[in-house]
Every structure is written in C-alpha cells, then in structure tokens.
Short mmCIF file of C-alpha atoms and ligand atoms in Angstrom, two decimals:
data_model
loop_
_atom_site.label_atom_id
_atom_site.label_comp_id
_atom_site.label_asym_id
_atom_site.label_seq_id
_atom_site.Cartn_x
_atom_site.Cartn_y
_atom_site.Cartn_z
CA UNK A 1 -11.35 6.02 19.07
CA UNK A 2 -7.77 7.04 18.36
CA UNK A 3 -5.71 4.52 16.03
CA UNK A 4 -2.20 4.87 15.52
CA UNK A 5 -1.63 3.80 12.10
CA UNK A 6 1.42 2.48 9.78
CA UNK A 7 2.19 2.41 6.21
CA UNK A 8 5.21 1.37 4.83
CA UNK A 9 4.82 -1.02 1.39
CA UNK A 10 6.37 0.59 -0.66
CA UNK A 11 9.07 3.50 -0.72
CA UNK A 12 7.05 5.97 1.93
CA UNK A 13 7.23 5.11 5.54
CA UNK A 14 4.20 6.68 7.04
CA UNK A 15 2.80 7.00 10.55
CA UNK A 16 -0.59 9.01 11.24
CA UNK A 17 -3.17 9.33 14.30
CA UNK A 18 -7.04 9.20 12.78
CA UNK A 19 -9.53 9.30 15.26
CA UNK A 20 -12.56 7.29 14.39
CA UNK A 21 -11.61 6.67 11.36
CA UNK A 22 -12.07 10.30 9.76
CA UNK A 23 -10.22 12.60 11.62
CA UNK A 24 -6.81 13.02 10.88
CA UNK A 25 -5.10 14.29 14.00
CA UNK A 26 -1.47 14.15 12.53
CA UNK A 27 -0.02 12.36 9.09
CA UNK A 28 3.75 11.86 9.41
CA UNK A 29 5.65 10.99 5.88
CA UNK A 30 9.09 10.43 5.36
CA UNK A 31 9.26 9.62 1.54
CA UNK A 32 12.15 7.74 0.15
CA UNK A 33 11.69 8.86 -3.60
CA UNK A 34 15.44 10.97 -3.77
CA UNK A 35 17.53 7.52 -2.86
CA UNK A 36 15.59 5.69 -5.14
CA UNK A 37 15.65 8.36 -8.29
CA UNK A 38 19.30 7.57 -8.28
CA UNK A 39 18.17 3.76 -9.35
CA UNK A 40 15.29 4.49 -11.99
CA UNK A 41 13.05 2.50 -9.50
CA UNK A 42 12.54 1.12 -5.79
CA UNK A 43 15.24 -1.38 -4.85
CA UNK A 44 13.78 -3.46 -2.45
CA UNK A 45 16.33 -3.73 -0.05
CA UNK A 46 17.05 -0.47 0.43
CA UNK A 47 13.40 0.28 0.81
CA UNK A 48 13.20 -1.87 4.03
CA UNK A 49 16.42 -0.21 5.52
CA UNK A 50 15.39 3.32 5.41
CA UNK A 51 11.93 2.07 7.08
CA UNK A 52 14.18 0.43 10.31
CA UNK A 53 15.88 3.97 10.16
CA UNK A 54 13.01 6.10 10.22
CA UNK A 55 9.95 4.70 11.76
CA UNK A 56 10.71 5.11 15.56
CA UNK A 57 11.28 8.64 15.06
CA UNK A 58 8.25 9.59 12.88
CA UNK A 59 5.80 7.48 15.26
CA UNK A 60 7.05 10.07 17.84
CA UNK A 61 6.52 12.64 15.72
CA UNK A 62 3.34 11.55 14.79
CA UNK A 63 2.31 11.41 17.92
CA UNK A 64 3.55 15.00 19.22
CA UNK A 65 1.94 16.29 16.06
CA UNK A 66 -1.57 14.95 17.23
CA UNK A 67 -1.08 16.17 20.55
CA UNK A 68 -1.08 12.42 22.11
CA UNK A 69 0.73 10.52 24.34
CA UNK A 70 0.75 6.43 24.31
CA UNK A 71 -1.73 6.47 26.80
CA UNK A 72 -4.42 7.89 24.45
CA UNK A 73 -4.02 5.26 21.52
CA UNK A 74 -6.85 2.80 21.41
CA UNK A 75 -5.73 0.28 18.97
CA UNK A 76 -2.69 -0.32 16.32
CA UNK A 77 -2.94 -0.30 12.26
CA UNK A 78 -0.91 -1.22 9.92
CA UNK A 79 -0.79 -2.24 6.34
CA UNK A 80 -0.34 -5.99 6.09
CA UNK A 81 -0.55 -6.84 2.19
CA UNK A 82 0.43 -6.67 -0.64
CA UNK A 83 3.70 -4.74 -1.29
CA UNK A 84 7.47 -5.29 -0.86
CA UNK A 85 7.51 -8.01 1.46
CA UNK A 86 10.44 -6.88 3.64
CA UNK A 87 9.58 -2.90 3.72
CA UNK A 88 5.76 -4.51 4.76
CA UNK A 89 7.30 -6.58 7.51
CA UNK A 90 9.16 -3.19 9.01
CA UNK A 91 6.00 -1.78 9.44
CA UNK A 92 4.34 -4.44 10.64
CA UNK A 93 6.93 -5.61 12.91
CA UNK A 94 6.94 -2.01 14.32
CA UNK A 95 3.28 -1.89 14.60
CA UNK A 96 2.93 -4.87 16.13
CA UNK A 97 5.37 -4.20 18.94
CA UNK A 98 3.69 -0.92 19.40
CA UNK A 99 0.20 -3.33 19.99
CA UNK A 100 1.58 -5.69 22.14
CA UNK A 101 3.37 -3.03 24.50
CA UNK A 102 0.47 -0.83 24.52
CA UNK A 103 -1.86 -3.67 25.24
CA UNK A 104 -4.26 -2.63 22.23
CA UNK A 105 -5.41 -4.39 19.48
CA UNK A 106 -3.62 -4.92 16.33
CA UNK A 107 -6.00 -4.08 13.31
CA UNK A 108 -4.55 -5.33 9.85
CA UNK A 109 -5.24 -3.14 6.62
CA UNK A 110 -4.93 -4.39 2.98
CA UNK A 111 -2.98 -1.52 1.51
CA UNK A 112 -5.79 -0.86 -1.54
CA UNK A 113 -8.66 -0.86 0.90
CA UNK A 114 -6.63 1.79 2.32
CA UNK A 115 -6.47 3.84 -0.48
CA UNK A 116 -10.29 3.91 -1.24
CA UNK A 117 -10.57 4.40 2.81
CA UNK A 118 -7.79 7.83 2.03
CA UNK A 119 -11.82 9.25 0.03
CA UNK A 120 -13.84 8.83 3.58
CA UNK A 121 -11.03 11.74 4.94
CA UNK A 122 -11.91 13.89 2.34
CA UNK A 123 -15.49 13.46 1.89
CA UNK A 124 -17.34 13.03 5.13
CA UNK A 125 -20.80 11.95 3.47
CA UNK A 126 -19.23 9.57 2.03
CA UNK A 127 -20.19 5.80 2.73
CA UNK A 128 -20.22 2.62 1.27
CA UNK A 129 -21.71 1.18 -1.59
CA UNK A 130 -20.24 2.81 -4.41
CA UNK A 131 -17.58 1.62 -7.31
CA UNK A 132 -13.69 1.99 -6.65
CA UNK A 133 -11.19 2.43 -9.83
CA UNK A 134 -8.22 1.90 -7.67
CA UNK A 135 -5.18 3.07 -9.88
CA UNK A 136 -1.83 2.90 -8.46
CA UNK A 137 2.03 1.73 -8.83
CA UNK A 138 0.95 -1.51 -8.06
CA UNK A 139 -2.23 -2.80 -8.45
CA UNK A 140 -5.06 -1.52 -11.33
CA UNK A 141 -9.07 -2.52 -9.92
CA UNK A 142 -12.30 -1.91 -10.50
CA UNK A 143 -13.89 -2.65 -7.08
CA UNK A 144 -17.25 -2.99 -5.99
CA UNK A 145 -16.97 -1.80 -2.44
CA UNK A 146 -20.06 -3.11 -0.89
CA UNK A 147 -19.74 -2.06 2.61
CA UNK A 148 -16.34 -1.23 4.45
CA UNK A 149 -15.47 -4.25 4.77
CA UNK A 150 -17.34 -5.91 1.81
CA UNK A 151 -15.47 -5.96 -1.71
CA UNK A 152 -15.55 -7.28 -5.08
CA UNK A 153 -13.15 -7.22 -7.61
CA UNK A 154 -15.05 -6.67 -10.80
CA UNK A 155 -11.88 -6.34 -13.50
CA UNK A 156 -8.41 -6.18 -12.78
CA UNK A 157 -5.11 -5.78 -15.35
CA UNK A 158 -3.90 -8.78 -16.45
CA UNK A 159 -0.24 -7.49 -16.43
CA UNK A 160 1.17 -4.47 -15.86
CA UNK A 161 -0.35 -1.81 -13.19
CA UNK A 162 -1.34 1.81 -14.73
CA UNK A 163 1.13 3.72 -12.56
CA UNK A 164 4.18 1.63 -13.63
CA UNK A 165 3.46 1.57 -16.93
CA UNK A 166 3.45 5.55 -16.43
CA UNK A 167 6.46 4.90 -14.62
CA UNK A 168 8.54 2.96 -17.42
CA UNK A 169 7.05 5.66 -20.17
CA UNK A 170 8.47 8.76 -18.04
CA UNK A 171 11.96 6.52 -18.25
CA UNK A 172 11.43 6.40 -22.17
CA UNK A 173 11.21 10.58 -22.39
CA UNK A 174 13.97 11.01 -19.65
CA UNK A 175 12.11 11.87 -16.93
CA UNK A 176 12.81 11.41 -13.99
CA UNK A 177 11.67 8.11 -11.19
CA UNK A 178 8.75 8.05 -10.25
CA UNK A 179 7.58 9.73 -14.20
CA UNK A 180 3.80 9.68 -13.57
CA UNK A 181 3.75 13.35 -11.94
CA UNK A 182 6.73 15.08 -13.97
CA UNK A 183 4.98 13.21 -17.18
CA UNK A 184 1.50 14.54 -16.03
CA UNK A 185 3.07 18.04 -16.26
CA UNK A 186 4.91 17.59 -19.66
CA UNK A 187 1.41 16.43 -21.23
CA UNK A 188 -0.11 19.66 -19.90
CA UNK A 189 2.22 21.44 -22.96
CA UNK A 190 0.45 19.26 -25.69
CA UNK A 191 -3.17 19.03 -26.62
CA UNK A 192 -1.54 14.99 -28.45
CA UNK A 193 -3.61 13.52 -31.35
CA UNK A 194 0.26 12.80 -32.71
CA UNK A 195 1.03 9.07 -31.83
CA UNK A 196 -1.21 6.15 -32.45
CA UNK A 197 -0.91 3.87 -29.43
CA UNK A 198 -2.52 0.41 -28.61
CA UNK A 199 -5.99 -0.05 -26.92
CA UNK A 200 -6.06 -3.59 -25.31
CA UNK A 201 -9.23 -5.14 -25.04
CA UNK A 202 -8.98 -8.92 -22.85
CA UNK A 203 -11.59 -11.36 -25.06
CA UNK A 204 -14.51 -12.73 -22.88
CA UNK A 205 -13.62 -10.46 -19.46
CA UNK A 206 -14.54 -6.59 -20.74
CA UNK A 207 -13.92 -5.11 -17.24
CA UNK A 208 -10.08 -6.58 -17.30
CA UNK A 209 -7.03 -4.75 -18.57
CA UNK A 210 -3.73 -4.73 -20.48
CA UNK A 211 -0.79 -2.04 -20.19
CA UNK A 212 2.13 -4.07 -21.25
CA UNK A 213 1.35 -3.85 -25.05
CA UNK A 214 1.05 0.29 -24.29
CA UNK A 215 4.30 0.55 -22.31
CA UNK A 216 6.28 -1.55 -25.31
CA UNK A 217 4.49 0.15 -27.89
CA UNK A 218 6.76 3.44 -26.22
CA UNK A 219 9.70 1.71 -25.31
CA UNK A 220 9.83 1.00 -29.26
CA UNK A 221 8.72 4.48 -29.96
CA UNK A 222 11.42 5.70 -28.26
CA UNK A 223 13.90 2.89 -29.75
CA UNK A 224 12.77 3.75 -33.48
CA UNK A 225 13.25 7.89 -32.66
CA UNK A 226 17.18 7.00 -31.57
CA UNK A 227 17.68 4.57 -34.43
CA UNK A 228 16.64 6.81 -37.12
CA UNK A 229 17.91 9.94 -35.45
CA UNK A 230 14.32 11.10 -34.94
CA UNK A 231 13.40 13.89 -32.21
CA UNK A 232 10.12 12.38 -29.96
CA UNK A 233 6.97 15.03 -29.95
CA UNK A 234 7.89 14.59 -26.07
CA UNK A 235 4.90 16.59 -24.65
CA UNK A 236 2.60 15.09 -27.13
CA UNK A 237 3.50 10.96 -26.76
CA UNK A 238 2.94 12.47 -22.70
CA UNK A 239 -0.39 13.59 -24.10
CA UNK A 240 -1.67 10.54 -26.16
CA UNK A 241 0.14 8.34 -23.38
CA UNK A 242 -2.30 9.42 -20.53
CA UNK A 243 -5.12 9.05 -22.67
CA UNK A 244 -4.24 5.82 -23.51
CA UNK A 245 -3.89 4.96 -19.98
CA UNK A 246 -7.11 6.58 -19.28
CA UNK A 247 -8.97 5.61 -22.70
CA UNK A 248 -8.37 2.07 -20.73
CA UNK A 249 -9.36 2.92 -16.98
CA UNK A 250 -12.97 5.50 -17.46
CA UNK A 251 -14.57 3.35 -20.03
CA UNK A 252 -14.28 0.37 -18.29
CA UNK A 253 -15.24 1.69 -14.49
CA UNK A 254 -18.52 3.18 -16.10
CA UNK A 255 -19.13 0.29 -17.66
CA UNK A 256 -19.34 -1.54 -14.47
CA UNK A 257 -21.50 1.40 -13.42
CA UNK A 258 -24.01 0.52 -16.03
CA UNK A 259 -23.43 -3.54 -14.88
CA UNK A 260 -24.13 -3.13 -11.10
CA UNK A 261 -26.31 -0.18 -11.56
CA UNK A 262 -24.14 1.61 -9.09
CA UNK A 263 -24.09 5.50 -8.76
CA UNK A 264 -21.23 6.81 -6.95
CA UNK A 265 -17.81 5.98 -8.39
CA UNK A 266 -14.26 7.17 -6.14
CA UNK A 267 -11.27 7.25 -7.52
CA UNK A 268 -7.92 5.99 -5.14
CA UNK A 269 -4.42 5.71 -5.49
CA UNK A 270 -1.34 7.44 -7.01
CA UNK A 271 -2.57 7.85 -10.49
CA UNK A 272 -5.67 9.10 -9.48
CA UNK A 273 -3.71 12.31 -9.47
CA UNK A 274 -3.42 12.55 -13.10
CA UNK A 275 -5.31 15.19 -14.65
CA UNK A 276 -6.09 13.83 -17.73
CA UNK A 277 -7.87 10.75 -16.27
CA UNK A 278 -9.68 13.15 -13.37
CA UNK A 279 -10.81 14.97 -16.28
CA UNK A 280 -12.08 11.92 -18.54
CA UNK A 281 -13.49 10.72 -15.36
CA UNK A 282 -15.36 14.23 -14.55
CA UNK A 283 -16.90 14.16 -17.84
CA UNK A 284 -18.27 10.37 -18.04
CA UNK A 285 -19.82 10.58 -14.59
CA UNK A 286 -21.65 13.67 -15.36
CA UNK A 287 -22.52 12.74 -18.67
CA UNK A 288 -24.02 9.09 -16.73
CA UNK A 289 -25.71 10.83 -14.00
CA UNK A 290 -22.98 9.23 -11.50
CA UNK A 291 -21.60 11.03 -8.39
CA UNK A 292 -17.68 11.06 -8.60
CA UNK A 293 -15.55 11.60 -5.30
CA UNK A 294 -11.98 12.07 -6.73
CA UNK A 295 -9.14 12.18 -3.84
CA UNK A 296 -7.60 15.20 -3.07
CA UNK A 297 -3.73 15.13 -4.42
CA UNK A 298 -2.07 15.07 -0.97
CA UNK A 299 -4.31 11.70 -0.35
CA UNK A 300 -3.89 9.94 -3.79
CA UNK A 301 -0.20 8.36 -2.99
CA UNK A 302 0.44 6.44 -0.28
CA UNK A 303 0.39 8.10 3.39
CA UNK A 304 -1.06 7.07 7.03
CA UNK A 305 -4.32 8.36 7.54
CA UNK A 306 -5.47 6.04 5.15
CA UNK A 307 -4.49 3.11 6.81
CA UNK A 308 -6.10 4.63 9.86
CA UNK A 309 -9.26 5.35 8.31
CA UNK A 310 -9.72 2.07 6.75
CA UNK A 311 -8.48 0.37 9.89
CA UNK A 312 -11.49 1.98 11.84
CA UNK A 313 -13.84 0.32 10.07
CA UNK A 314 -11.61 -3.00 10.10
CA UNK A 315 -11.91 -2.76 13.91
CA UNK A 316 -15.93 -1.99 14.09
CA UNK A 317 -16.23 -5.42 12.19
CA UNK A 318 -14.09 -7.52 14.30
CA UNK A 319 -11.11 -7.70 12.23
CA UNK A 320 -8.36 -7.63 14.49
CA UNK A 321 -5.18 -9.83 15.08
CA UNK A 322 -2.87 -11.72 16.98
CA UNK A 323 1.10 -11.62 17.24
CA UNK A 324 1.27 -14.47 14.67
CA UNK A 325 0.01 -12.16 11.86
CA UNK A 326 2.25 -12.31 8.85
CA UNK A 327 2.75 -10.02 5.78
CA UNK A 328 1.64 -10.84 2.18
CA UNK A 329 3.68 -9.48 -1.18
CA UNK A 330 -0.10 -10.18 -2.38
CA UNK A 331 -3.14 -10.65 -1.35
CA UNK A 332 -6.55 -10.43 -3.00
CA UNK A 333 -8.44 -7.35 -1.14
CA UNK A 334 -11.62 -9.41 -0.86
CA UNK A 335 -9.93 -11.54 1.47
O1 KG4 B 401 -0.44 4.92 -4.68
P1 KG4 B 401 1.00 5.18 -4.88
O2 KG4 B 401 1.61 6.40 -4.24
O3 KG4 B 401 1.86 3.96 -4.44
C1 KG4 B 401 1.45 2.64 -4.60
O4 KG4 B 401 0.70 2.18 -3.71
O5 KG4 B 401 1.82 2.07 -5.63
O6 KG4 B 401 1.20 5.27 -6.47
C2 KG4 B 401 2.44 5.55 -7.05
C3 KG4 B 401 2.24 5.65 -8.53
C4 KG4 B 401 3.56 5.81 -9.28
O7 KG4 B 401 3.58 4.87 -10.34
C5 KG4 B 401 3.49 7.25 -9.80
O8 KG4 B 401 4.22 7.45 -11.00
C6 KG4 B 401 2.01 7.40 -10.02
O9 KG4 B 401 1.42 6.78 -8.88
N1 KG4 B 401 1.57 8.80 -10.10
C7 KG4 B 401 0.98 9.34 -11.19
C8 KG4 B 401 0.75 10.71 -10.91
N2 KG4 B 401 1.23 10.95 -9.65
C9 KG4 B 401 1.72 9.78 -9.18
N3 KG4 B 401 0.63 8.77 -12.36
C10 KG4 B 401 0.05 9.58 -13.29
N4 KG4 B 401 -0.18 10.90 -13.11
C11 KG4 B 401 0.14 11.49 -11.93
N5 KG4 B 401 -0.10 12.80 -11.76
#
C-alpha cells in the first residue's frame, strides 16, 4: 500500500511516499529554518505562507522521486495535531484535496505518534510494545506505546518542552535559531562539571518534568556574566546544559521501565539527536538490560516518511477521515 504523506506543523513542509508503512520510496523536505534564523524563532505566520508556496511543488517532486504517478497512491496522510495551527491547516488542506480528488482515503496522524512511527523506518524488527521518550521542540513524553495505535502518556513536562528550552539556551550563548544542534557541537569542546544548574523534581508525579527553572537559571547566568563583565565558560554551560536536560529525560524513562516492566525503550524527535542524551541513554539501557532503538539523525526532526509510516498503521486500524476533519494546535496523542 502506497501512502502519500504530509507534514507541515511546524517550520518544515514535508511530503514523502512510504509504502506499507516502512518503505520509504521518496522523502521530500523543504525546511524553512534560514527565514526564520533571521527572527530568533518560528513566526507563525510566515510559517504557513512558505507551506502555500511550497507544497504543490514538493508533492510533485515527491512523487517523481518515488517513481509514482497519482494513479499508484492508495490513501492520503497528513499530520493533523498539535502544532501551529495555520502551517497544520496548509497541510491538511493540501492533503485533503489530494484525498478527495484522488478518491482515497484520508488517514489523520498525530504529529508525536509520527515521530516514534520515524523508529519502525529504521529498525524493521521493530514493533510495538515498548516505551517512547519523545523529545522534541514541542512536546517532552514518556509514552507507553502499547500497540500502534495504543498509547499512554506516563509523564509529561509540566512547562517548557526539552528542545525549546535548548532552543532559548543556544540564544543565551549566541548561537544561532534553532541552538539545539550548533549547542550540541559547542558542548562536544567541554567535558562541563563548571556550572551548577537546577534539577526539577514535580512532588507526587515522579515521571513528570520541569525545564523552565533550567532555561531561567541560564538566561540569569548569562545576565549576571554581562552585568559583572564576566566571560561565560561557553562550551562548558553547553556541557552541563545537556546534561541537565538529559539528567531530567534518562532517569525518568528508565524509571518507567522499571514501573511497567517494559524492555525496549525508542527514542523520537528532534532532541533525540543530541549526543549527550543518546549517550546517557546508551549507558542506562545497557546497564538495565533494556533494548534501546535510537533514531537515526536524518529521522529525529520532523520529515514525511514518518507521517507515512505511522499513517499505515492508522489505516490498518480503521482510522480514517472525512472532509470535515479539522486541525488541533493540541491534542493529547492517546486520543
Ligand atoms: O522534532 P523537531 O524537528 O520538531 C518538532 O516537532 O518540534 O525538533 C526540533 C527541536 C528544536 O528545538 C532543536 O533545537 C532540537 O530539536 N534539536 C536538538 C538537536 N538537534 C535538534 N536539541 C538538542 N541536541 C541536538 N543535537
């Protein structure tokens, strides 16, 4: 089964062919990161504008690229929830268009289940149960992914996500939007153990999270330094920052191991590239006997195929749609 998938809730409009749903017969990407560098951060409404410009040409060129014609699609995907509303609604709109001409049916993907789905690509032994720690710009989860289409949401942040709190610390050292890659590659210089940074702990929910008392603790870091006329250590607050972030995230996901008594554990989303947390995360599960699939980097951020692979398995358990489908700026993944 060939789906003909679309991504577009954030500042990447993607478009990919996956043929049942681990196959990736082309992955189209136009990213948007340049325009929005010049801001410090997505602007919304720019981010919708650049889809409309961009996503009739990369469906065709997603479709060259996988050697298809219309005629071969067998059903529609696209990413439905949660992200900028109107950049989700491009893709949708687009998508559903694209179902409704082709006379197919129109599969809807929650964007995070998409990112877990971006490991069954990679790793074709893969399959359901196992743990998710779904790390991104947007959303922070431990998951319990049941089945496909079966998931639990066993702790969550309470505020900010891990990949903009990387985001807002790259802003702190000067680097550049979005930080968490160029800060990734500044900590590589350090070995840290220089700044003391906060370790949030939520009372009464020990699988939750907190990143807004890390990201002020730099933003005053970096406040004191100019004040006092102070140079930052900035390789080694990169250092200490990403195990902060991580000293949160691996703890926390193994500890849920130990809860459910699960043994695989996959890793999804944009700041599953970061090598300090891949390499925390390496260590735990081997020291806990766990299996770990970690994403390959070209499938951590967001991208097509994902949506496609995920929106396989949407289809084989009846969850398709009509035209009246809407988009969601949030919307639980166990839904
Ligand atoms: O999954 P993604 O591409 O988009 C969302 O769905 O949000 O994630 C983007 C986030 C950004 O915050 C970016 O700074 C972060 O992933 N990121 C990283 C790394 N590469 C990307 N964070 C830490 N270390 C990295 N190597």
């Amino acid at each position: 089964m060939k789906i003909l998938a679309f991504e577009s809730s954030c500042d990447e409009t993607a478009v990919a062919v996956v043929e049942d749903g681990r196959k990736v017969l082309s992955d189209a990407i136009a990213s948007q990161v340049d325009i929005h560098a010049l801001y410090g951060g997505v602007v919304p409404e720019i981010a919708s504008r650049k889809h409309v410009e961009v996503i009739a040409a990369l469906t065709e060129q997603a479709l060259r690229e996988a050697g298809c014609t219309r005629k071969d699609i067998d059903a529609v995907a696209a990413t439905y929830a949660p992200g900028l509303i109107g950049a989700v609604l491009v893709g949708l709109s687009f998508a559903k268009s694209m179902a409704f001409s082709l006379g197919v049916p129109l599969i809807p993907v929650h964007h995070i289940r998409g990112h877990i789905a971006a490991n069954y690509l990679a790793f074709p032994d893969l399959e359901p149960p196992f743990l998710a720690l779904a790390i991104s710009g947007g959303n922070t989860l431990i998951i319990d992914v049941r089945d496909y289409t079966d998931m639990v949401i066993l702790g969550a942040t309470r505020d900010d996500a891990a990949g903009e709190c990387f985001d807002k610390a790259a802003r702190v050292l000067g680097l550049p939007y979005p930080g968490g890659a160029p800060m990734d590659k500044l900590a590589q210089q350090s070995a840290g153990g220089v700044y003391q940074l906060p370790h949030a702990q939520v009372s009464g929910a020990e699988l939750d999270m907190s990143f807004s008392g890390l990201k002020t603790a730099v933003v005053n870091l970096g406040h004191h330094a100019k004040q006092v006329g102070e140079e930052l250590d900035r390789a080694a607050l990169a250092r200490d920052f990403a195990q902060a972030v991580s000293d949160e995230l691996v703890p926390r996901v193994m500890k849920a191991a130990q809860m459910t008594g699960r043994k695989t554990i996959v890793a999804a989303g944009g700041v599953a590239a970061n090598s300090v947390i891949r390499a925390d995360l390496e260590r735990a599960c081997v020291a806990q006997g766990c299996q770990l699939y970690l994403p390959p980097l070209r499938l951590c951020g967001d991208n097509g195929a994902m949506i496609g692979a995920q929106g396989y398995y949407e289809y084989l358990a009846g969850n398709t749609a009509g035209m009246e489908l809407n988009a969601y700026a949030t919307r639980d993944i166990a839904e």
